[in-house]
Short mmCIF file of C-alpha atoms and ligand atoms in Angstrom, two decimals:
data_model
loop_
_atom_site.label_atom_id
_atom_site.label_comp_id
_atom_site.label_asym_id
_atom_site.label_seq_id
_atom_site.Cartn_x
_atom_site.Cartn_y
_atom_site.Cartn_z
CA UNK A 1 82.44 107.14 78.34
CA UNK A 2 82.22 108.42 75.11
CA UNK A 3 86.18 108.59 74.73
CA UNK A 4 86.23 104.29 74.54
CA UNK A 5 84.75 104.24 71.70
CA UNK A 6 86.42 102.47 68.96
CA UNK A 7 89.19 101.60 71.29
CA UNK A 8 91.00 98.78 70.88
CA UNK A 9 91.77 97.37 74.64
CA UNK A 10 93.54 94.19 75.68
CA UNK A 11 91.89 93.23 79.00
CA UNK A 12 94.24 90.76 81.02
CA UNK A 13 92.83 88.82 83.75
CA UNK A 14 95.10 87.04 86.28
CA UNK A 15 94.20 84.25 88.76
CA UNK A 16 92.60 86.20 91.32
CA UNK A 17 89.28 86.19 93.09
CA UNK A 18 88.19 89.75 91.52
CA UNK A 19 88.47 88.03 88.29
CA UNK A 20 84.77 88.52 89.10
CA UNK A 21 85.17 92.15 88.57
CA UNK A 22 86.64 91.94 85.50
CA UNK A 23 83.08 90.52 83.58
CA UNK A 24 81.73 93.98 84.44
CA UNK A 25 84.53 96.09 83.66
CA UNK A 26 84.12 93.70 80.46
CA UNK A 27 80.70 94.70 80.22
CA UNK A 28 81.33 98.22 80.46
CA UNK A 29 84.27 98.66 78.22
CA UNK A 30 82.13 97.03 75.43
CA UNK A 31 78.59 99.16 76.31
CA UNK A 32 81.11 102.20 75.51
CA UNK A 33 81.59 100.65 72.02
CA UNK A 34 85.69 99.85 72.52
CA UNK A 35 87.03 97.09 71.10
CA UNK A 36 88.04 93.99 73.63
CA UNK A 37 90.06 91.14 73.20
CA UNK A 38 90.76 89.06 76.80
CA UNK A 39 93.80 87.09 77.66
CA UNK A 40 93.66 85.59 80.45
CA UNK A 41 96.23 83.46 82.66
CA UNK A 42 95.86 79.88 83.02
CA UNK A 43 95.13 80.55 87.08
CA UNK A 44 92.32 83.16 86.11
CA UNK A 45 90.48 80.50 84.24
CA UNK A 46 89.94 79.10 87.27
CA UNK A 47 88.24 81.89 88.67
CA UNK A 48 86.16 82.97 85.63
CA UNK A 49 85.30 80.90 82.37
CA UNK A 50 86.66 81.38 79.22
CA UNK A 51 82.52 80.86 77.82
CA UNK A 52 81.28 84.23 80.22
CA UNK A 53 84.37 86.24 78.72
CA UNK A 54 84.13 85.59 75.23
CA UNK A 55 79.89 85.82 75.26
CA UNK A 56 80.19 89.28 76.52
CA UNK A 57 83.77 90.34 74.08
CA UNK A 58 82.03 88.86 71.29
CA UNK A 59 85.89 87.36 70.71
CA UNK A 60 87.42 84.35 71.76
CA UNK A 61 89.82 84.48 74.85
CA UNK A 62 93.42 84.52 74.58
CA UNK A 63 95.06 81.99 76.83
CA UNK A 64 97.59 79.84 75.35
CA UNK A 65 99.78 80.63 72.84
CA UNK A 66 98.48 77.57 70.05
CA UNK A 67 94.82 76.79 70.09
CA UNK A 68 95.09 72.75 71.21
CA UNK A 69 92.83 71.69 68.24
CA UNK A 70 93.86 73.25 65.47
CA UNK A 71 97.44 74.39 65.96
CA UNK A 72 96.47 78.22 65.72
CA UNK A 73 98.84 80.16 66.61
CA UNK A 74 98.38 83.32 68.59
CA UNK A 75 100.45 86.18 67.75
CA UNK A 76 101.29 88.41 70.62
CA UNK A 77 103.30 90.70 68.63
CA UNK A 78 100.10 92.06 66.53
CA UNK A 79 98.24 91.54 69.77
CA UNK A 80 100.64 94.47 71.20
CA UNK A 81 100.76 96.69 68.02
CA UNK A 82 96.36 96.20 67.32
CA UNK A 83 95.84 97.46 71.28
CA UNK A 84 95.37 101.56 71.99
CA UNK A 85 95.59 100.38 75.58
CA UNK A 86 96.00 97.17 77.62
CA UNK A 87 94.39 97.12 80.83
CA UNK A 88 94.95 94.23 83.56
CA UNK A 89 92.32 93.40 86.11
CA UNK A 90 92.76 91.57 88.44
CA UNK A 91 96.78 91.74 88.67
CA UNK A 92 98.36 89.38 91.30
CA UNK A 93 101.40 89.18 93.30
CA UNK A 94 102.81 86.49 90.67
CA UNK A 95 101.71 88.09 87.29
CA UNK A 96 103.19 91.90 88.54
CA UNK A 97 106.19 90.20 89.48
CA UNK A 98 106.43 88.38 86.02
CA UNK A 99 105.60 91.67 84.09
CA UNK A 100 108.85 93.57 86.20
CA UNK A 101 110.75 90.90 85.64
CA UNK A 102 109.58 90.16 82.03
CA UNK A 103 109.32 86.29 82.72
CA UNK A 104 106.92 85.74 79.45
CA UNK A 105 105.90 82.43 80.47
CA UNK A 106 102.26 82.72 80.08
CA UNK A 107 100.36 84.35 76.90
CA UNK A 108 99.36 87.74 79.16
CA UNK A 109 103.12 88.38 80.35
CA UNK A 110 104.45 87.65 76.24
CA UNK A 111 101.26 90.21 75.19
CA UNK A 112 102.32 92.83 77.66
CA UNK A 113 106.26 92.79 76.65
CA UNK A 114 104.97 93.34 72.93
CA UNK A 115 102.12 95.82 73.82
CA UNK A 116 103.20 99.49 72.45
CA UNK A 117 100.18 101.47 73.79
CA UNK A 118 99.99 102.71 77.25
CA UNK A 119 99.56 99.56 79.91
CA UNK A 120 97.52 99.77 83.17
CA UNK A 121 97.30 97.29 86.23
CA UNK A 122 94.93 97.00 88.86
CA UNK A 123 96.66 95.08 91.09
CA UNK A 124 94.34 92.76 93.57
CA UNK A 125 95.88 90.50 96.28
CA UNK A 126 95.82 90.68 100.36
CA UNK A 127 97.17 93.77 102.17
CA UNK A 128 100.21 91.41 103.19
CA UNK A 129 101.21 90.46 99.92
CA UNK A 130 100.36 93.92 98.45
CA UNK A 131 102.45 95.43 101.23
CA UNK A 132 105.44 93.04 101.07
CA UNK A 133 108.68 94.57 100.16
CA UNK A 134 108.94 92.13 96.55
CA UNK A 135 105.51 93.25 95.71
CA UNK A 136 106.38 97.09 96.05
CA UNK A 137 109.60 96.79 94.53
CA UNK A 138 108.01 95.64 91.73
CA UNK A 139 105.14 97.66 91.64
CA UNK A 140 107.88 100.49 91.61
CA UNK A 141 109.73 99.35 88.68
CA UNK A 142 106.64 98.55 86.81
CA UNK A 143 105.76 103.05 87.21
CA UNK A 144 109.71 103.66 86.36
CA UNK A 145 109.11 101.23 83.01
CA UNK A 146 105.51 103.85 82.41
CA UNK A 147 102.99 101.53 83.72
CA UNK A 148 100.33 103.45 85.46
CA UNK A 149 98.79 101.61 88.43
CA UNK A 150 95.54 101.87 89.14
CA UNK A 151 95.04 101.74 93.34
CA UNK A 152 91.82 102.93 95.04
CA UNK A 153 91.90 106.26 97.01
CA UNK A 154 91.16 104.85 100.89
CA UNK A 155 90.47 108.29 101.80
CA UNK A 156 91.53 107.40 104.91
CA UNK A 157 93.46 110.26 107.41
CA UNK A 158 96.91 109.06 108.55
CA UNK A 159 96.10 105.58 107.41
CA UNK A 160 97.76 104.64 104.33
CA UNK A 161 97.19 101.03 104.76
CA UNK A 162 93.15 100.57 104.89
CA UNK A 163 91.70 99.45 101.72
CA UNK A 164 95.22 98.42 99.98
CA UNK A 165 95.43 95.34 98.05
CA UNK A 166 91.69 95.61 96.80
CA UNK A 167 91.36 96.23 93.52
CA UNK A 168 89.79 99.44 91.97
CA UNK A 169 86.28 99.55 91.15
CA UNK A 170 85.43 98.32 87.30
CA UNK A 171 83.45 101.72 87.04
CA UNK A 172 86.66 103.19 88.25
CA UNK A 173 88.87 101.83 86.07
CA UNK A 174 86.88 102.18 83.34
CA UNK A 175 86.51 106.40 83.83
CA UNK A 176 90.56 106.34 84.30
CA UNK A 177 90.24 104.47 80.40
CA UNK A 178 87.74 106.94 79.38
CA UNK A 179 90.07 110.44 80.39
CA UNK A 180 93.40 108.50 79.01
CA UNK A 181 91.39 108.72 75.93
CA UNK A 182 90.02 111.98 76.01
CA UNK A 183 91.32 113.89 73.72
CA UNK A 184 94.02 116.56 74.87
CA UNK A 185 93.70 120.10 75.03
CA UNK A 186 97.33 121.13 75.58
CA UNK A 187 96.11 124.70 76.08
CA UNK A 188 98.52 124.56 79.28
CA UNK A 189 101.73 123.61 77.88
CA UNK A 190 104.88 125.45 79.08
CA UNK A 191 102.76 126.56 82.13
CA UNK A 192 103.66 126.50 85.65
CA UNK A 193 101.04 125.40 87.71
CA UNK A 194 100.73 124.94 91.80
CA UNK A 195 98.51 123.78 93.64
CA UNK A 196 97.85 122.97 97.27
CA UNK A 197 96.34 120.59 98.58
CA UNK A 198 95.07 118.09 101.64
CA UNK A 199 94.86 119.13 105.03
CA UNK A 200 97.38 120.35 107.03
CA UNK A 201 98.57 118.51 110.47
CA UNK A 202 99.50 120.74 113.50
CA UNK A 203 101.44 118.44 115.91
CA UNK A 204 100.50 119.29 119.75
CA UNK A 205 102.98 116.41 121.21
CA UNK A 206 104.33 113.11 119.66
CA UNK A 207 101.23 111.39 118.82
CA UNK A 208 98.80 113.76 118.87
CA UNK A 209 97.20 116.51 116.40
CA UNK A 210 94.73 119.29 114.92
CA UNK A 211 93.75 118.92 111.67
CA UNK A 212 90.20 118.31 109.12
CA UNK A 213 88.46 116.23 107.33
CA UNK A 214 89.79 117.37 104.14
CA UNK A 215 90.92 113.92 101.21
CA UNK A 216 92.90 116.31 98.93
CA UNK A 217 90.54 114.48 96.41
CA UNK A 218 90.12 117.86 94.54
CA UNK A 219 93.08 118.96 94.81
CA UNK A 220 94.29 115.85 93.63
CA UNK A 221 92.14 115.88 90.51
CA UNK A 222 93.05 119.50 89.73
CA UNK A 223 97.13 118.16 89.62
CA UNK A 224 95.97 115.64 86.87
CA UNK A 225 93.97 118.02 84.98
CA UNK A 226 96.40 120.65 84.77
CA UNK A 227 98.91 118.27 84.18
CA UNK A 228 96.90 116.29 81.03
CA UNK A 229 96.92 119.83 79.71
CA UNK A 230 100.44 119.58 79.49
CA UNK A 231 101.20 121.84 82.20
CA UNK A 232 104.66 121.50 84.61
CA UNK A 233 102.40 121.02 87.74
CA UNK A 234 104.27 121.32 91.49
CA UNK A 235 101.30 119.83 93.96
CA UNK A 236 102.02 120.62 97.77
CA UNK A 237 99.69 118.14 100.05
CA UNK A 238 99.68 117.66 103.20
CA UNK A 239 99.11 114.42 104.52
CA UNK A 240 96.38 112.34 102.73
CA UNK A 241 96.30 108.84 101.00
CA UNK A 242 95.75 110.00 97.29
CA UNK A 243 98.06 109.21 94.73
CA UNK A 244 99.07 110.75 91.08
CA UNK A 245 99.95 109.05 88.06
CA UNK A 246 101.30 111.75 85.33
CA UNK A 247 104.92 112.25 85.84
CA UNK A 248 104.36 115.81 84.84
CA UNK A 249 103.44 116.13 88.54
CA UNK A 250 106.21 117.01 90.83
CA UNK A 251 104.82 116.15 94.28
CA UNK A 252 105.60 117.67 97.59
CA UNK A 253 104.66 116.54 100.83
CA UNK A 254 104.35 119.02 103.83
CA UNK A 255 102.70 118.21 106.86
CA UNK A 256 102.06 121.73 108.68
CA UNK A 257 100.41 125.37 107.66
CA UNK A 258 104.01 126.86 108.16
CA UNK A 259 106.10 124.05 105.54
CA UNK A 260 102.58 124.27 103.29
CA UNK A 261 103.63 128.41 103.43
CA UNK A 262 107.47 127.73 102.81
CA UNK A 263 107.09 125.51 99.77
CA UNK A 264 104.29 127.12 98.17
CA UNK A 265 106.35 130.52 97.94
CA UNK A 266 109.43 129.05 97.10
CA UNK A 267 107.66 127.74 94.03
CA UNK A 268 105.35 131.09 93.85
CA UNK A 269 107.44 132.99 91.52
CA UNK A 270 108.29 130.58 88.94
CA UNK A 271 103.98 129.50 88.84
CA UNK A 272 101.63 131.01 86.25
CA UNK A 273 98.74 129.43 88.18
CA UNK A 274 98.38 129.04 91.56
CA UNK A 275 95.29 127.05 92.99
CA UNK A 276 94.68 126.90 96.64
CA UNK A 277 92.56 123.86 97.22
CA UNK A 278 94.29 122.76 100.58
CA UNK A 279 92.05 123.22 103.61
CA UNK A 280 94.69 125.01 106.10
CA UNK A 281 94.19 124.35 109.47
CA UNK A 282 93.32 127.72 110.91
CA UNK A 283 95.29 127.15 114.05
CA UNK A 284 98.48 125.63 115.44
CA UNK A 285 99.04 124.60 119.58
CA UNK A 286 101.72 127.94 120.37
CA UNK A 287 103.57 125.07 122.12
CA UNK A 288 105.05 121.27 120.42
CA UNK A 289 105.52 118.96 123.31
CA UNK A 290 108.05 116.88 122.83
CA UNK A 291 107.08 114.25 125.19
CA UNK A 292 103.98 112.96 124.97
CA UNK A 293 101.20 115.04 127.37
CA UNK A 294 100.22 112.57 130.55
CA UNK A 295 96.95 112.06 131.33
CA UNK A 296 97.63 112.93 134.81
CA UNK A 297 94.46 115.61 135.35
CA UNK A 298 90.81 115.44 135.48
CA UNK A 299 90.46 118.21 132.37
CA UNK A 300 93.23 120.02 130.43
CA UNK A 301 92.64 123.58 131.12
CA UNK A 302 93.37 124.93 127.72
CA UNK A 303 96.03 123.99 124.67
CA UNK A 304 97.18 127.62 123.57
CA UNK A 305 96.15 128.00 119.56
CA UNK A 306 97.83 130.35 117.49
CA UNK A 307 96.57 131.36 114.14
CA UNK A 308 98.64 129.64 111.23
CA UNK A 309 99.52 131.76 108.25
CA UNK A 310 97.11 132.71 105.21
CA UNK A 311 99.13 131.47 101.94
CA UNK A 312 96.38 132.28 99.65
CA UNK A 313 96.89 136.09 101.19
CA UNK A 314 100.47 136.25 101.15
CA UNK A 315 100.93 135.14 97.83
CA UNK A 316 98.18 137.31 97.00
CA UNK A 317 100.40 140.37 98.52
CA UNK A 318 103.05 139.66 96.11
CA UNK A 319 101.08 138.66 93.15
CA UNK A 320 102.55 139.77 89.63
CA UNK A 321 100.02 141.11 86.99
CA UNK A 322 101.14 138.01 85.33
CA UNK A 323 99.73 135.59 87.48
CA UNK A 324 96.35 134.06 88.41
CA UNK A 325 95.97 133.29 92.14
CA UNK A 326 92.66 130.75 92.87
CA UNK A 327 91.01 130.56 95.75
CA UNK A 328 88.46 127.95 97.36
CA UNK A 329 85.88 128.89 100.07
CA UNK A 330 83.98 126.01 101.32
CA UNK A 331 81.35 127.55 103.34
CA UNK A 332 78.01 126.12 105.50
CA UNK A 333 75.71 129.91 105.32
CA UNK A 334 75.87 132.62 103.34
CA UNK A 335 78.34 131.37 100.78
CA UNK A 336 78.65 133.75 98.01
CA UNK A 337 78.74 136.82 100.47
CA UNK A 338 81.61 134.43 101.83
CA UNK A 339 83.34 133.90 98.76
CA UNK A 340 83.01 137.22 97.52
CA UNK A 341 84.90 138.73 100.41
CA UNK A 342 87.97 135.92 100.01
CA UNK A 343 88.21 136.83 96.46
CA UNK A 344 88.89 140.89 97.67
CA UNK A 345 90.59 140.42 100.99
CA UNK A 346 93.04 137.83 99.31
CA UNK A 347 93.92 139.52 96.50
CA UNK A 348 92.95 136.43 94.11
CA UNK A 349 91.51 136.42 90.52
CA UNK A 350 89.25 133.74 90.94
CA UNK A 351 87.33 131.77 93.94
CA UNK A 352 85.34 128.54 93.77
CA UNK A 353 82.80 128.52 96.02
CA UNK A 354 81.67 124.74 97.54
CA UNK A 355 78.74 124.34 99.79
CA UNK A 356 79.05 121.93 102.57
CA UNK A 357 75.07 122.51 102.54
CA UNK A 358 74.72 120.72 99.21
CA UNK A 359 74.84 116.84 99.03
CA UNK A 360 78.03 115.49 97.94
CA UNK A 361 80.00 118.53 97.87
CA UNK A 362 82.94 119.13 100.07
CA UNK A 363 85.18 117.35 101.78
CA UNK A 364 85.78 113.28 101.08
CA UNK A 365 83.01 112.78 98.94
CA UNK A 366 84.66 111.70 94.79
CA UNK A 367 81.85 114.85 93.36
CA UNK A 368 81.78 118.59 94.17
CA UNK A 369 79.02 121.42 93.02
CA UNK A 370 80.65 124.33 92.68
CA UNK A 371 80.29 128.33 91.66
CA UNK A 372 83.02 130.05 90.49
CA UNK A 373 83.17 133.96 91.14
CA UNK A 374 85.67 136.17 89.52
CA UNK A 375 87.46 139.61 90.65
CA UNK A 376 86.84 141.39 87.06
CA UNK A 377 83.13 141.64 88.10
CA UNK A 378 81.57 139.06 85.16
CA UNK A 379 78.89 137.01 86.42
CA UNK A 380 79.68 133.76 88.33
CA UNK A 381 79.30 130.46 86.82
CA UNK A 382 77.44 127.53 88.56
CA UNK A 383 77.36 124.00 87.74
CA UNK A 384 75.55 121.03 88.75
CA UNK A 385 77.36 117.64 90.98
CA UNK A 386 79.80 116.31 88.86
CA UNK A 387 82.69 113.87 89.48
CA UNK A 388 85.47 115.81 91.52
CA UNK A 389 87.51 114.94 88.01
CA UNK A 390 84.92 116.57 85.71
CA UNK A 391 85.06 119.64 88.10
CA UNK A 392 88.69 119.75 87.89
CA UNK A 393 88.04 120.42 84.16
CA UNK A 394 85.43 122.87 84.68
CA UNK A 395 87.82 124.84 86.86
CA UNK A 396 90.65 125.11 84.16
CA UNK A 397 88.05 126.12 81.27
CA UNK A 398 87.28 128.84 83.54
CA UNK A 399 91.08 129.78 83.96
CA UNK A 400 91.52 129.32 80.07
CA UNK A 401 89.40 132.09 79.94
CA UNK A 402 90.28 134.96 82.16
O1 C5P B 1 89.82 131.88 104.84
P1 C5P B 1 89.45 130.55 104.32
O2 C5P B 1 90.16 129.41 104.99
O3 C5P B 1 87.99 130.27 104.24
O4 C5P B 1 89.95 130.64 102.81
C1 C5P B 1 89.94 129.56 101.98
C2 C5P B 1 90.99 129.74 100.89
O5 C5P B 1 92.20 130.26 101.43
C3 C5P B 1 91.37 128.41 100.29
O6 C5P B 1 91.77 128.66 98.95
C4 C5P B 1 92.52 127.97 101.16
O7 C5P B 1 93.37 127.04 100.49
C5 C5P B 1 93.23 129.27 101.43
N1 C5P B 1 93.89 129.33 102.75
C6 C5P B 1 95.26 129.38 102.83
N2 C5P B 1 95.87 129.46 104.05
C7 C5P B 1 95.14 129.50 105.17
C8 C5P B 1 93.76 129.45 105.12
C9 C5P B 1 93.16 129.36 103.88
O8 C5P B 1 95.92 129.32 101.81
N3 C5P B 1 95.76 129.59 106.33
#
């Protein structure tokens, strides 16, 4: 968290019951030295006191726009020019609609039409409120006005749903602070980079299909990283519940190995980079049913498979000398033999080996532990668990330097 330090960070709180959440991303944001001041709505007071905030800010919260006794008057103006970043935890239904609709009736919604610096809401409310049209149309035009909303991952296969409305972790939200703050390597600017990413879905009839375990969590966190190092980044994913915030990112979503295939080469020859971090399904039913299959016998005999394309190996056939081609291999036994015969059979520059063997590596998990293995014969590099983000970064250092 060493990035916070010094920061100065307006922490809004809005009448919602995380408000409790908010005295520990409080606490944290002030362990990693930044600078704090609360405002808070006149609702949140009633779910947290004014006393707890301003004990652990050191400062004293920000509600109204006079103080009652002695006429102060709180200027949200230098409020929005002093703050590097405004952050606001818990945001509800009412205060995301205000801030869309720049109602400034209450000291948080005035602070946040003055504040300059980059603003941030983690939104908190019930999945019915979250998922009501008003509430996403205004979510939506607080990202077109450069807001960046802060939404936990649910992780969660084909269900986009689970886990909305809760608000993100404070530990969360405070590492998404930290990297905004980091300071930027644009090592990657004017670059092309794709990635791919998620699982792929092979449809057998209408409702049913093959497919993994795989988040796109990694994938996911390489888009970002690339992209904060000011690369154009095109991210192909197949279906999968994580979301990106840096409009650098063009996304596209596929659903099968075959579109997966078609996009990735269409946007093959314009790429610098290409990282394949999607897990690929390795087969497809030969047959789509269009109806749905009846359960009508004891046991199904057999559902003909056929083997889906390799993108990482055709791109690799038609790889320029001017292009790096990634591969991953996550592997249960014998993984750098594994890896080692990707990196020659594919034709790619680079391979990052995962272990499904080690704990809290692989698929779902927010870490990875990874070795890297390269085709110009130096030695491989391997690093300890780190957060699927910090990986992301290792990964690129790597590239920076073949
Ligand atoms: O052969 P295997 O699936 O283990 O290879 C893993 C690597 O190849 C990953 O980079 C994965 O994204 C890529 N791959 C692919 N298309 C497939 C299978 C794997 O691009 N059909």
């Amino acid at each position: 968290m060493q990035n916070l330090k010094g920061k100065h960070i307006i922490l809004g709180i809005s009448g919602g019951i995380a408000a409790y959440k908010s005295v520990v991303l409080l606490r944290l944001l002030v362990k990693a030295g930044a600078d704090v001041q609360v405002v808070i709505t006149p609702n949140g007071k009633q779910f947290i006191t004014p006393v707890t905030l301003s004990s652990l800010s050191g400062k004293p919260v920000i509600s109204e726009f006079f103080t009652a006794n002695t006429g102060e008057w709180h200027s949200h103006v230098d409020l929005g020019l002093w703050a590097d970043a405004m952050v606001i935890a818990p945001a509800t239904a009412s205060t995301i609609a205000k801030m869309a609709n720049g109602v400034a009736d209450n000291m948080l919604v005035t602070t946040y039409l003055s504040a300059r610096s980059q603003v941030f809401v983690a939104p908190a409310m019930d999945l019915d409120m979250m998922s009501h049209p008003s509430t996403e149309r205004n979510l939506a035009t607080l990202r077109n006005d450069g807001v960046i909303v802060i939404e936990p991952e649910t992780g969660e296969l084909a269900s986009h749903l689970v886990g909305r409305g809760r608000m993100e972790e404070p530990e969360k939200i405070a590492e998404l602070l930290n990297a905004f703050f980091a300071p930027k390597n644009q090592a990657l600017c004017g670059k092309h980079v794709m990635i791919t990413a998620g699982p792929t879905v092979e449809r057998i009839d209408p409702v049913r299909y093959i497919s993994n375990f795989s988040s796109g969590k990694m994938g996911f966190a390489l888009a970002e990283e690339a992209a904060s190092r000011g690369a154009d980044v095109t991210l192909i994913c197949g279906p999968c519940a994580c979301t990106t915030s840096n409009p650098m990112i063009k996304r596209i979503d596929v659903e099968s190995a075959r579109e997966m295939l078609e996009a990735a080469d269409k946007a093959f020859d314009s790429c610098d980079v290409a990282i394949m971090a999607a897990a690929v399904a390795d087969y497809a039913p030969a047959e789509f049913h269009d109806r749905k299959i009846k359960r009508e016998h004891e046991d199904v005999d057999s559902i003909r498979l056929v083997k889906n394309p390799d993108i990482a190996a055709s791109l690799g056939k038609k790889k320029r000398d001017d292009q790096i081609l990634v591969g991953f291999a996550l592997e249960t036994d014998n993984g750098a033999a594994n890896a080692e015969e990707k990196l020659t059979r594919k034709n790619l520059d680079m391979i990052v080996l995962n272990s499904l063997a080690d704990a809290g590596a692989g698929f779902g998990t927010d870490t990875n532990k990874i070795s890297v293995y390269y085709a110009d014969g130096r030695p491989s590099n391997n690093y300890t668990l780190k957060s699927k983000t910090a990986v992301a970064a290792d990964i690129f250092d790597c590239i920076e330097n073949l």
